[in-house]
mmCIF file of C-alpha atoms and ligand atoms in Angstrom:
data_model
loop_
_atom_site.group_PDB
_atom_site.id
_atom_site.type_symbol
_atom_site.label_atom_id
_atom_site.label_comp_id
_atom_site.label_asym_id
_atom_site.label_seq_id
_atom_site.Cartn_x
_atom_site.Cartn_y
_atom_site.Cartn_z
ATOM 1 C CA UNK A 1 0.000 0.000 0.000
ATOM 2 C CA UNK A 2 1.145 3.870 -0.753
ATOM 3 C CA UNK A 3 1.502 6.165 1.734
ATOM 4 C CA UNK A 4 -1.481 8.103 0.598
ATOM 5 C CA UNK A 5 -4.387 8.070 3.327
ATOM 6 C CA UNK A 6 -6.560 4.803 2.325
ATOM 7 C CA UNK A 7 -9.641 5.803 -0.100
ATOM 8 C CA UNK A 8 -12.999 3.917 0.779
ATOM 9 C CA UNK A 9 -16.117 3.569 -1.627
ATOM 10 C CA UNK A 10 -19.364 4.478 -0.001
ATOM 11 C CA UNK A 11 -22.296 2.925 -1.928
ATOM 12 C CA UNK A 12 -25.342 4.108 -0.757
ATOM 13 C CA UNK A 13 -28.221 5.412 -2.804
ATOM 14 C CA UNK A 14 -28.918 6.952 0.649
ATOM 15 C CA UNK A 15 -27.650 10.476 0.747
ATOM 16 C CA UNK A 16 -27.932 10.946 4.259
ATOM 17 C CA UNK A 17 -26.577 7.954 4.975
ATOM 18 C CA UNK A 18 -23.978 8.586 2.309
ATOM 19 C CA UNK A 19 -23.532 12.299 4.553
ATOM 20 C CA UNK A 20 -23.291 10.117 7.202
ATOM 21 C CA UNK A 21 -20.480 7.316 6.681
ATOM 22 C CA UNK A 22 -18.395 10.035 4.763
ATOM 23 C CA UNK A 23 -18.436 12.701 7.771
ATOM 24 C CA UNK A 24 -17.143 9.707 9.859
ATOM 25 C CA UNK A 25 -15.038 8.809 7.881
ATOM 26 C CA UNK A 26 -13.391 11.440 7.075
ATOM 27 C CA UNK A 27 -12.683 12.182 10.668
ATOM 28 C CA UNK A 28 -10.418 9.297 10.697
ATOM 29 C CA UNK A 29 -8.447 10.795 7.976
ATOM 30 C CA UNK A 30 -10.202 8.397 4.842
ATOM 31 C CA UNK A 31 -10.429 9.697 1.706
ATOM 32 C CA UNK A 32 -13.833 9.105 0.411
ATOM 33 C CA UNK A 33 -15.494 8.654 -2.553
ATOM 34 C CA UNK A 34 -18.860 7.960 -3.542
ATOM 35 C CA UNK A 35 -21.540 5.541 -5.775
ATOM 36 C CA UNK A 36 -24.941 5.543 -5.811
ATOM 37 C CA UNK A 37 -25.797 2.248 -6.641
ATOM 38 C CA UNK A 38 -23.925 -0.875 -7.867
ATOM 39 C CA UNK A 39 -23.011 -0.164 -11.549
ATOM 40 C CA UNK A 40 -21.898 3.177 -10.552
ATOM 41 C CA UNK A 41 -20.007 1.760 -8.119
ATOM 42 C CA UNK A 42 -18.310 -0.630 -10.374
ATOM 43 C CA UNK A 43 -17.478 2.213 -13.130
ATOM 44 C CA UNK A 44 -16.316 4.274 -9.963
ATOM 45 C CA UNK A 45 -13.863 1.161 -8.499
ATOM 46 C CA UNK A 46 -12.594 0.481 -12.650
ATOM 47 C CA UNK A 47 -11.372 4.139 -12.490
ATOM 48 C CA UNK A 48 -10.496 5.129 -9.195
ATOM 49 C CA UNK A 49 -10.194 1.683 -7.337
ATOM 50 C CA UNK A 50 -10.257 2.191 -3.688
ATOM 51 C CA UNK A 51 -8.567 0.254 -0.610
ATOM 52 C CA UNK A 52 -12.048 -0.633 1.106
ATOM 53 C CA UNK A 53 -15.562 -0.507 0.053
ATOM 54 C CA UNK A 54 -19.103 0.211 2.111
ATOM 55 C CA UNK A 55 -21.819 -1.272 0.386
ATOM 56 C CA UNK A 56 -25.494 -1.082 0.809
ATOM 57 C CA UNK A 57 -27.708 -3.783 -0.417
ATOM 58 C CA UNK A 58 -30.744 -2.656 -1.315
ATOM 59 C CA UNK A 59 -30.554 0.079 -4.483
ATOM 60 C CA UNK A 60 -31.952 0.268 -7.680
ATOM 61 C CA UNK A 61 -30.686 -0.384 -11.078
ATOM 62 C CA UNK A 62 -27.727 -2.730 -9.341
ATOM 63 C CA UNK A 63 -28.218 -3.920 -6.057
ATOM 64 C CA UNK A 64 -25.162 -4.377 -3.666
ATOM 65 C CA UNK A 65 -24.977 -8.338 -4.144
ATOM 66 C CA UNK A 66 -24.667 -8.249 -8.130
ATOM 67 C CA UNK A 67 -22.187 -5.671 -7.584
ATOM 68 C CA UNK A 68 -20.236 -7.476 -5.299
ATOM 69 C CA UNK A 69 -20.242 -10.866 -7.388
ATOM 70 C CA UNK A 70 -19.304 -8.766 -10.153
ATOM 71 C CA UNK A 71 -16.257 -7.335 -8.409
ATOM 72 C CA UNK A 72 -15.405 -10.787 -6.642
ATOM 73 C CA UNK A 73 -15.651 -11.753 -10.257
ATOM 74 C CA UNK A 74 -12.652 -9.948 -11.580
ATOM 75 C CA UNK A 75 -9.256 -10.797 -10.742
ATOM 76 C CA UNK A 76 -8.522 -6.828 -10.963
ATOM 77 C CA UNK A 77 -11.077 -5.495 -8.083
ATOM 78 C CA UNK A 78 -11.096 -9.368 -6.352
ATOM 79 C CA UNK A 79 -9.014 -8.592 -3.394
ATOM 80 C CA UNK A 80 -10.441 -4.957 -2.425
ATOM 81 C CA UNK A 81 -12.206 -5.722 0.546
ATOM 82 C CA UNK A 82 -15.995 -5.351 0.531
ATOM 83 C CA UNK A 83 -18.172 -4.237 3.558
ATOM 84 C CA UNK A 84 -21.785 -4.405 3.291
ATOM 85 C CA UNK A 85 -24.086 -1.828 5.252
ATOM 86 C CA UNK A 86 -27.566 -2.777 5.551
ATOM 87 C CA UNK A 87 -30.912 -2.555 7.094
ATOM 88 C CA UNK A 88 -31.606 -6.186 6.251
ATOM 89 C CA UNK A 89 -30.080 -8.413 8.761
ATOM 90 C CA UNK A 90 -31.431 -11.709 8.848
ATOM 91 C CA UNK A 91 -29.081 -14.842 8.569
ATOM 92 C CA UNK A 92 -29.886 -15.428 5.209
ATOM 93 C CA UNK A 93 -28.362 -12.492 3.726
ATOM 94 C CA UNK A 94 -25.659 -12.373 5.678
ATOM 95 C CA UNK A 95 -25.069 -15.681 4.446
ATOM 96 C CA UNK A 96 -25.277 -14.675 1.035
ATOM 97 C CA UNK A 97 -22.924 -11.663 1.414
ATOM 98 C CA UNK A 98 -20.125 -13.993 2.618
ATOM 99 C CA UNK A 99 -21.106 -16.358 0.202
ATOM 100 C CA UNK A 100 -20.225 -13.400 -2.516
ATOM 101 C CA UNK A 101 -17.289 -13.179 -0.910
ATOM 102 C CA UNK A 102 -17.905 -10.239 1.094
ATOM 103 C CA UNK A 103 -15.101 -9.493 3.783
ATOM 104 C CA UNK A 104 -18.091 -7.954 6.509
ATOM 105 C CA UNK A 105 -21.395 -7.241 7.467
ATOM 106 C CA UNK A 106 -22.427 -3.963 9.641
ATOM 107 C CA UNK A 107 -26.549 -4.083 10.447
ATOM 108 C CA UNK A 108 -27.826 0.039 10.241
ATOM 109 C CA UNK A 109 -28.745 1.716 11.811
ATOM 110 C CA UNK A 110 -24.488 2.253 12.107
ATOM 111 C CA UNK A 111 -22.836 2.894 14.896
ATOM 112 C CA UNK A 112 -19.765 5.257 14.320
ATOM 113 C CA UNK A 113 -17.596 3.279 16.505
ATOM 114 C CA UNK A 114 -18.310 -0.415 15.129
ATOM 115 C CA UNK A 115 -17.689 1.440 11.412
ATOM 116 C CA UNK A 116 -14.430 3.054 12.139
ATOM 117 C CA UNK A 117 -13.302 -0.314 13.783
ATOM 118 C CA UNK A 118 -14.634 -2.635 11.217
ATOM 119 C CA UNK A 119 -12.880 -0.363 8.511
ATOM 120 C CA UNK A 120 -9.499 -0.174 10.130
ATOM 121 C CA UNK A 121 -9.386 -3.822 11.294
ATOM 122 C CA UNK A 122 -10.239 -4.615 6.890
ATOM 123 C CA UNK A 123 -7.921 -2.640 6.307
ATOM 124 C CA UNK A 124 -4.742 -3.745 8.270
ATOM 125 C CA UNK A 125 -6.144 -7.826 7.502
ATOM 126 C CA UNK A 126 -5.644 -6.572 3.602
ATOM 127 C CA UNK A 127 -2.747 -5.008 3.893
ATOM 128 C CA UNK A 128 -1.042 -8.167 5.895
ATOM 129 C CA UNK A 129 -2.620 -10.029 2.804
ATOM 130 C CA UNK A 130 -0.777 -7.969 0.372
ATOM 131 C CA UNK A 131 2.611 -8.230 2.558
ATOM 132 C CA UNK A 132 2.007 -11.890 2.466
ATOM 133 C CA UNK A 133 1.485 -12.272 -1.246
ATOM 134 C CA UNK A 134 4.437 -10.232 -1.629
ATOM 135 C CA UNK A 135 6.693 -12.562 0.636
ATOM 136 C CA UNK A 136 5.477 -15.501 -0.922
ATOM 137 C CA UNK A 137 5.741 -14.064 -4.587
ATOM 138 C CA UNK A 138 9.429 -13.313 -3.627
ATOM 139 C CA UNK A 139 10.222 -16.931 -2.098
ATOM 140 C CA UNK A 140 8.383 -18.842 -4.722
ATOM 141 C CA UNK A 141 10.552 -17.477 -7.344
ATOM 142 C CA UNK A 142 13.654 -17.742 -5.785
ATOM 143 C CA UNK A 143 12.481 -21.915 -5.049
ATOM 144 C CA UNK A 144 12.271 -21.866 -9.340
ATOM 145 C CA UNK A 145 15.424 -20.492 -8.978
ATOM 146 C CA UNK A 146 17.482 -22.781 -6.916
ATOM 147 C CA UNK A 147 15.437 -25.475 -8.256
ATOM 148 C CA UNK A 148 16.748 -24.207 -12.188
ATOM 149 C CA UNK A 149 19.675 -24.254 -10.499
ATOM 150 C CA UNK A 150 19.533 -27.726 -8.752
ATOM 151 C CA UNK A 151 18.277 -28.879 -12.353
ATOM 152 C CA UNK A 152 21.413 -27.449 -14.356
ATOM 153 C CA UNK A 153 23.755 -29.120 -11.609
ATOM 154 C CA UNK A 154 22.440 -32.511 -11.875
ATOM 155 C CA UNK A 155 22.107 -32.877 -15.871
ATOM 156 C CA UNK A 156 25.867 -31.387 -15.675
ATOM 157 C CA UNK A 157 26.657 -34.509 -12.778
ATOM 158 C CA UNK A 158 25.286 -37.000 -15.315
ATOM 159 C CA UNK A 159 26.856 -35.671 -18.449
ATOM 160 C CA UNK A 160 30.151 -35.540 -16.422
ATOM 161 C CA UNK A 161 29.506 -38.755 -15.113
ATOM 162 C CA UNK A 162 29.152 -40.235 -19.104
ATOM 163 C CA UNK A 163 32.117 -38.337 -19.814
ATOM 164 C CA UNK A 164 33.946 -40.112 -16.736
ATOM 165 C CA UNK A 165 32.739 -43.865 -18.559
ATOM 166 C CA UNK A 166 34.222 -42.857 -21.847
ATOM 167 C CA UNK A 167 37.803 -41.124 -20.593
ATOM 168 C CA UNK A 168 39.054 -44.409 -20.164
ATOM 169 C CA UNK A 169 38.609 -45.905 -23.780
ATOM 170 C CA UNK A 170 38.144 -42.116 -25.388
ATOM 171 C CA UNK A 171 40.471 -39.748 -24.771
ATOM 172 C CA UNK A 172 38.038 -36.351 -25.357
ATOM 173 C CA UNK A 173 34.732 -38.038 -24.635
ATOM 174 C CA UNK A 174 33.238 -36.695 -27.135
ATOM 175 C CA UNK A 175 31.329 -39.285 -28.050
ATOM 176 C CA UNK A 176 29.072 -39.182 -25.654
ATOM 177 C CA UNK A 177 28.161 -35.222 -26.542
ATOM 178 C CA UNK A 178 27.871 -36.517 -30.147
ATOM 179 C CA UNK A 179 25.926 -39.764 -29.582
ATOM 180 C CA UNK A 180 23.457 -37.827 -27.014
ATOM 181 C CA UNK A 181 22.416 -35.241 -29.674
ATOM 182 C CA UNK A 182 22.242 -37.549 -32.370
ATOM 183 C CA UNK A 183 19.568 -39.706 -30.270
ATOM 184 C CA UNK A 184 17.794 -36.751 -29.601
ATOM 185 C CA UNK A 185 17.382 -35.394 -33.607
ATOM 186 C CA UNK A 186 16.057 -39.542 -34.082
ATOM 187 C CA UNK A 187 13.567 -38.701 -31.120
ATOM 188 C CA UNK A 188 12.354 -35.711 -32.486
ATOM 189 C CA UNK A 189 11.890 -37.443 -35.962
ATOM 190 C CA UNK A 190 10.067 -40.748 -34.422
ATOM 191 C CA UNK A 191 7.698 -37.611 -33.048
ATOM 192 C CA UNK A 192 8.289 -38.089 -29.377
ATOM 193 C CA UNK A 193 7.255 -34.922 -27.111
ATOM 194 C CA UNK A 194 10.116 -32.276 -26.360
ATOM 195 C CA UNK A 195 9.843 -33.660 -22.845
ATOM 196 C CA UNK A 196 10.625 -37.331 -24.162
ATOM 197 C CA UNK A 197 13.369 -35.796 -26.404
ATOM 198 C CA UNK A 198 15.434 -34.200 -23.432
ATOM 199 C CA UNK A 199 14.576 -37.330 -21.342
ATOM 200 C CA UNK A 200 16.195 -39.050 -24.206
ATOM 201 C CA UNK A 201 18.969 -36.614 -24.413
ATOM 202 C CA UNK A 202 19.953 -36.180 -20.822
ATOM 203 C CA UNK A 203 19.843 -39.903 -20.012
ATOM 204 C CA UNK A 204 21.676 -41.469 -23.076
ATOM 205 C CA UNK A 205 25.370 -39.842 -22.065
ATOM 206 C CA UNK A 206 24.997 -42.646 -19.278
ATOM 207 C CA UNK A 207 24.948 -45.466 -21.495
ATOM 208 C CA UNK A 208 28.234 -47.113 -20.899
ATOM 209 C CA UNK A 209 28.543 -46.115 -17.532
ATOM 210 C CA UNK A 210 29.029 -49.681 -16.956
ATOM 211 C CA UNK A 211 32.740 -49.730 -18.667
ATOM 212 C CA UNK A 212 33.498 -48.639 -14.886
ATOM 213 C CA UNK A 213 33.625 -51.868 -13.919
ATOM 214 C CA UNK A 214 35.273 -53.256 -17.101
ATOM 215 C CA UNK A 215 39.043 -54.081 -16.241
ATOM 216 C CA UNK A 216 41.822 -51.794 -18.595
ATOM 217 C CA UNK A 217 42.869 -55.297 -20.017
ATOM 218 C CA UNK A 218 39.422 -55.964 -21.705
ATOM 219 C CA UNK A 219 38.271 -52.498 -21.923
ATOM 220 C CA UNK A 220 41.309 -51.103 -23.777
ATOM 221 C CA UNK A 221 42.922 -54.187 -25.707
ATOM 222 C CA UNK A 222 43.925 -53.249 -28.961
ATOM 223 C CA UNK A 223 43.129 -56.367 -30.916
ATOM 224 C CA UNK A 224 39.833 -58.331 -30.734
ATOM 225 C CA UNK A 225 38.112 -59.779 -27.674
ATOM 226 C CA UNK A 226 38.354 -64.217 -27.148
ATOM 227 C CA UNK A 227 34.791 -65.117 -26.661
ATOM 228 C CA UNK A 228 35.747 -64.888 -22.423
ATOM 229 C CA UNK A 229 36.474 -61.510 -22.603
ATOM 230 C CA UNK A 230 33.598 -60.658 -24.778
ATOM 231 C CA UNK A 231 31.475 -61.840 -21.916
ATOM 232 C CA UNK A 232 32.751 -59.713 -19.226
ATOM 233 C CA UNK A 233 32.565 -56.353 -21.622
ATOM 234 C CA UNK A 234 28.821 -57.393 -22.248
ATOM 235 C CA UNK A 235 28.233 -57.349 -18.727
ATOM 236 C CA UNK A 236 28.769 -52.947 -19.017
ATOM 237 C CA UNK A 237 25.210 -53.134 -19.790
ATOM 238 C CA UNK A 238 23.737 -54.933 -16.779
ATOM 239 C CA UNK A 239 26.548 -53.087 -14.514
ATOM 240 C CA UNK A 240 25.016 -49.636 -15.863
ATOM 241 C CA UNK A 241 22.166 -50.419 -15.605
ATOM 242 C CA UNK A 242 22.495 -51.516 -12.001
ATOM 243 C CA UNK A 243 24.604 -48.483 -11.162
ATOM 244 C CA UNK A 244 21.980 -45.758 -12.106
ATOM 245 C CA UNK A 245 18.668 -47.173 -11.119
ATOM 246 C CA UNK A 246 16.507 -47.611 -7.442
ATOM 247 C CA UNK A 247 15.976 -43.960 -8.430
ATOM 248 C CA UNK A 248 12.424 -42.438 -8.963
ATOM 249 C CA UNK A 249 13.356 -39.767 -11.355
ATOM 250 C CA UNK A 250 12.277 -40.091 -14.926
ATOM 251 C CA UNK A 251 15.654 -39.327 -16.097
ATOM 252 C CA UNK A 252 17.725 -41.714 -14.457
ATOM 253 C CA UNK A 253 14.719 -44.793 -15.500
ATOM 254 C CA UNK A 254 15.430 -43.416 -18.753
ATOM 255 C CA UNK A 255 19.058 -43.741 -17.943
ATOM 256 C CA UNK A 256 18.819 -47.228 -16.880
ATOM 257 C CA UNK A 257 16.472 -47.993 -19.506
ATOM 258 C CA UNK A 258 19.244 -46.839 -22.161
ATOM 259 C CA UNK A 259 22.087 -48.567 -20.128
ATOM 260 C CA UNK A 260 20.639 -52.126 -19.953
ATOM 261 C CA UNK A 261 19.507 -52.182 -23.774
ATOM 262 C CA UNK A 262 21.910 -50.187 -26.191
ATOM 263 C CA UNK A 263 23.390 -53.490 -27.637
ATOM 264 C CA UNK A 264 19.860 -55.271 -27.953
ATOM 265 C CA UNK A 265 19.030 -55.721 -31.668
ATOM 266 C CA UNK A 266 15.629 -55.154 -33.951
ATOM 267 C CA UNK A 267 16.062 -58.676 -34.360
ATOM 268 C CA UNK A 268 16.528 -60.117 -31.174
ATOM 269 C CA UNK A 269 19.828 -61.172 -31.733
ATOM 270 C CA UNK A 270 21.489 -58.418 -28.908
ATOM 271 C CA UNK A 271 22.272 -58.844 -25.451
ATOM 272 C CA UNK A 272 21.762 -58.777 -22.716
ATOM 273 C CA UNK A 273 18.273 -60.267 -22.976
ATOM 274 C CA UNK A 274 17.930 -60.980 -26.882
ATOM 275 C CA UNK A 275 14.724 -58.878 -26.550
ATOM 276 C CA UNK A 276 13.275 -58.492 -30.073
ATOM 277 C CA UNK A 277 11.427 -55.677 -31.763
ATOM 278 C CA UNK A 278 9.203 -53.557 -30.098
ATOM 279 C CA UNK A 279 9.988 -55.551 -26.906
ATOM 280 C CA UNK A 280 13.143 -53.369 -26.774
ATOM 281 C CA UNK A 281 12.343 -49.883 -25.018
ATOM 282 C CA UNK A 282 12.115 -47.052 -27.605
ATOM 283 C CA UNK A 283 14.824 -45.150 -26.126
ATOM 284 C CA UNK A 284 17.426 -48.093 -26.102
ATOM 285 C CA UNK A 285 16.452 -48.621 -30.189
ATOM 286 C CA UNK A 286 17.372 -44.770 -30.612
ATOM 287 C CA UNK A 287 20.278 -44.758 -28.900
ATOM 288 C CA UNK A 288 21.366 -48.194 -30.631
ATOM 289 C CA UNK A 289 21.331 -46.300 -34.074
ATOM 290 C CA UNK A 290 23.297 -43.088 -32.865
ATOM 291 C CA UNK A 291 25.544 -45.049 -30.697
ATOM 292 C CA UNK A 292 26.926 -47.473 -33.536
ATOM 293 C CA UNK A 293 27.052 -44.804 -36.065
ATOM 294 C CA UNK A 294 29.366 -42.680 -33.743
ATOM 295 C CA UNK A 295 31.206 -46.011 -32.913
ATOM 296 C CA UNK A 296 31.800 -46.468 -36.070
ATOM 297 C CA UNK A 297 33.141 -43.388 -36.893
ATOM 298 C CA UNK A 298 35.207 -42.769 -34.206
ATOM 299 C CA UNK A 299 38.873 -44.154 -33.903
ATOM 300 C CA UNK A 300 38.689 -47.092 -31.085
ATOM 301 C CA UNK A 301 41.653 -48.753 -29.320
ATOM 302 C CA UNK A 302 41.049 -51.462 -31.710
ATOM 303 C CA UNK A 303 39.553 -49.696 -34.975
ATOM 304 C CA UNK A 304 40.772 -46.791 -37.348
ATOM 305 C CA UNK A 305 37.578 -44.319 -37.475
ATOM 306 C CA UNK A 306 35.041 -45.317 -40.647
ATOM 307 C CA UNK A 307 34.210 -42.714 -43.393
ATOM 308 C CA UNK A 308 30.937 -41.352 -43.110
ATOM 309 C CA UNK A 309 29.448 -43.474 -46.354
ATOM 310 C CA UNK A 310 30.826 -46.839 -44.715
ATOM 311 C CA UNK A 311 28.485 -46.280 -41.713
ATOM 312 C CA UNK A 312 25.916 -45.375 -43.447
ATOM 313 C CA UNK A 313 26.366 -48.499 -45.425
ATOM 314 C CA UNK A 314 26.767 -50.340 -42.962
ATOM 315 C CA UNK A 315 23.290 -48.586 -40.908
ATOM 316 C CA UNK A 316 21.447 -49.892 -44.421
ATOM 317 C CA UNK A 317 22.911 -53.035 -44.215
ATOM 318 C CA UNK A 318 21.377 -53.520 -40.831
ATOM 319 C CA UNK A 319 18.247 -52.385 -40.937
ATOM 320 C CA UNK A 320 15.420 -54.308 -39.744
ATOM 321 C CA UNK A 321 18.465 -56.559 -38.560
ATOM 322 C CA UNK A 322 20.269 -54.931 -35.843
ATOM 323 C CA UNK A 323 18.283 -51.363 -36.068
ATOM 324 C CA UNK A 324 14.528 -50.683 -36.343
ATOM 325 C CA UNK A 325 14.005 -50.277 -40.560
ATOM 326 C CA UNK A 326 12.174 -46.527 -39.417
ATOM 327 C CA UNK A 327 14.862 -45.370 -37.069
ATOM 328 C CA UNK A 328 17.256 -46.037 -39.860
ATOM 329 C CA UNK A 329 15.202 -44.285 -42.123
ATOM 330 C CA UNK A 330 14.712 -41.306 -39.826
ATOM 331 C CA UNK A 331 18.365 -40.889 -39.059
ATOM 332 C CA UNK A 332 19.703 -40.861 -43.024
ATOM 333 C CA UNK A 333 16.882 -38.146 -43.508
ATOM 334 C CA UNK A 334 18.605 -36.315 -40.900
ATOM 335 C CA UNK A 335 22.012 -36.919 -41.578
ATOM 336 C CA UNK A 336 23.296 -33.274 -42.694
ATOM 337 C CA UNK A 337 22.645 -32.016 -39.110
ATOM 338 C CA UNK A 338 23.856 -35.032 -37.540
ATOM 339 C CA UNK A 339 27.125 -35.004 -39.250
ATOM 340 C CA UNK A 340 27.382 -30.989 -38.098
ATOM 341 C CA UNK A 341 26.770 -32.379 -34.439
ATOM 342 C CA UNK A 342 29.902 -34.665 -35.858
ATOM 343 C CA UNK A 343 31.798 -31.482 -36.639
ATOM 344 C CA UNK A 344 30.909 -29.172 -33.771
ATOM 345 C CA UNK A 345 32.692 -32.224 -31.672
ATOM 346 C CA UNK A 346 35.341 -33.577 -33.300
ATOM 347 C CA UNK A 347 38.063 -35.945 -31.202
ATOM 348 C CA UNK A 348 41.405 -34.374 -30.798
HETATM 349 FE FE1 FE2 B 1 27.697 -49.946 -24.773
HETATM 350 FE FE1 FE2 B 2 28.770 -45.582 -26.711
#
């Protein structure tokens, strides 16, 4: 509230009464102004809106009720506190006046006393209300602030925390930045919601989180694995997978979603669990496609890096085998800005 003296309405097609409330009024410093029935009243809060209103009941051409449910009505006069004054003062409309949303009732014949107190105790109660809203106005956005905050940290935990998985057999880690915006542009194509795209985004740089617990031997041997060894690096799925989730958060269930079925195939020939088709979670089919492209055509500790058309060969070759045949079809229609993504993050 200003510093300005509070203005209350009087409405009152009375004008002694009117006389009458504004003399008293004024005494106790109020600027007043005046309505003589409901619509005037309405025109009068719309341009001049005052920090209490008086109203009578009982007036012609709008009574004090409709005028009140009018004002209650709309968001911009909703909160100025509303008095009625009246001669009528059984339950009933008392009822109704509270029903309307009316702050008060004062029974006339007034008593100058009961009016100035009534008016000053509406007055203090709204402007507490006010304080109030503007405490919990302030708080409330600083809450979306920390929890923006809170947000950014974690997604840059879990992108770190990909980055950490792929140090060890990728020197920039790059491929994880790469492969995570790849599966996204597929998500966007297969039409999934911006909410499911960023799910899909966010939780894919987790994938091999499992080479953790891959030893350096297996993990980084230069030539290719003996069917033994081939076991244990299989198992980076089902150790991922077991590292991120017993989480409630959509993201990491989309992280351990991803984890545990990268390598399964459209075909059911993958592992872990040889799951087949549409059996295999949509997110672990779209991160299949961008993660073997980026495999591909990235240099390994056991492979020179693949030219762009051998991959896409290669993503041909395989579709409806190891890739669903519309993911496939989806990523080649997208390839120019995937292979930007490809050149914004190049390995070193
Ligand atoms: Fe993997
Ligand atoms: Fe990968």
């Amino acid at each position: 509230m200003n510093n300005k003296n509070p203005l209350i309405l009087i409405v009152d097609d009375n004008i002694k009464n009117l006389q009458v409330l504004g003399t008293l009024l004024m005494e106790e410093n109020y600027e007043v102004s005046i309505a003589g029935n409901g619509k005037e009243a309405i025109l009068e809060v719309m341009n001049n809106p005052p920090d209490l209103i008086l109203m009578d009941v009982t007036m012609p051409v709008m009574n004090g009720f409709e005028a009140v449910k009018r004002l209650k009505e709309n968001t911009a006069t909703m909160d100025i506190p509303v008095l009625f004054i009246t001669a009528m003062n059984e339950e009933a409309d008392e009822e109704k006046g509270f029903l309307l949303g009316a702050e008060d009732y004062i029974t006339k014949p007034v008593r100058a006393p009961i009016v100035k107190a009534r008016v000053k105790l509406h007055l203090a109660l709204n402007n507490q209300k006010r304080l109030l809203e503007q405490q919990v106005n302030k708080r409330t956005e600083e809450l979306y602030k920390l929890n923006r905050e809170l947000e950014d940290t974690r997604l840059e935990i879990i992108r770190r925390l990909g980055r950490a998985s792929e140090y060890r057999d990728n020197e920039t880690g790059n491929h994880i930045i790469r492969m995570s915006k790849v599966s996204r542009i597929i998500a966007v194509g297969s039409g999934l919601s911006d909410g499911e795209c960023d799910l899909i985004l966010n939780a894919s740089p987790m994938h091999d989180i499992g080479k953790i617990g891959i030893p350096d031997n297996i993990l980084l041997k230069p030539g290719k694995l003996n069917p033994e060894e081939w076991e244990i690096m299989k198992t980076h799925v089902t150790q991922g997978a077991e590292i991120l989730q017993g989480h409630n958060s959509r993201l990491l269930k989309t992280a351990v979603e991803i984890a545990l079925t990268h390598h399964e195939k459209w075909d059911g020939s993958g592992y872990p669990n040889g799951l087949k088709g549409g059996n295999i979670p949509l997110s672990g089919r779209i991160s299949a496609v961008a993660d073997v492209f980026d495999a591909l055509t990235s240099v390994r500790p056991y492979k020179k890096a693949w030219s762009v058309e051998k991959a896409v060969e290669l993503l041909k070759n395989e579709r409806g085998r190891h890739f669903q045949p519309g993911l496939v079809d989806i990523f080649l229609s997208a390839l120019p800005s995937i292979l930007e993504i490809s050149s914004q993050y190049l390995d070193r």
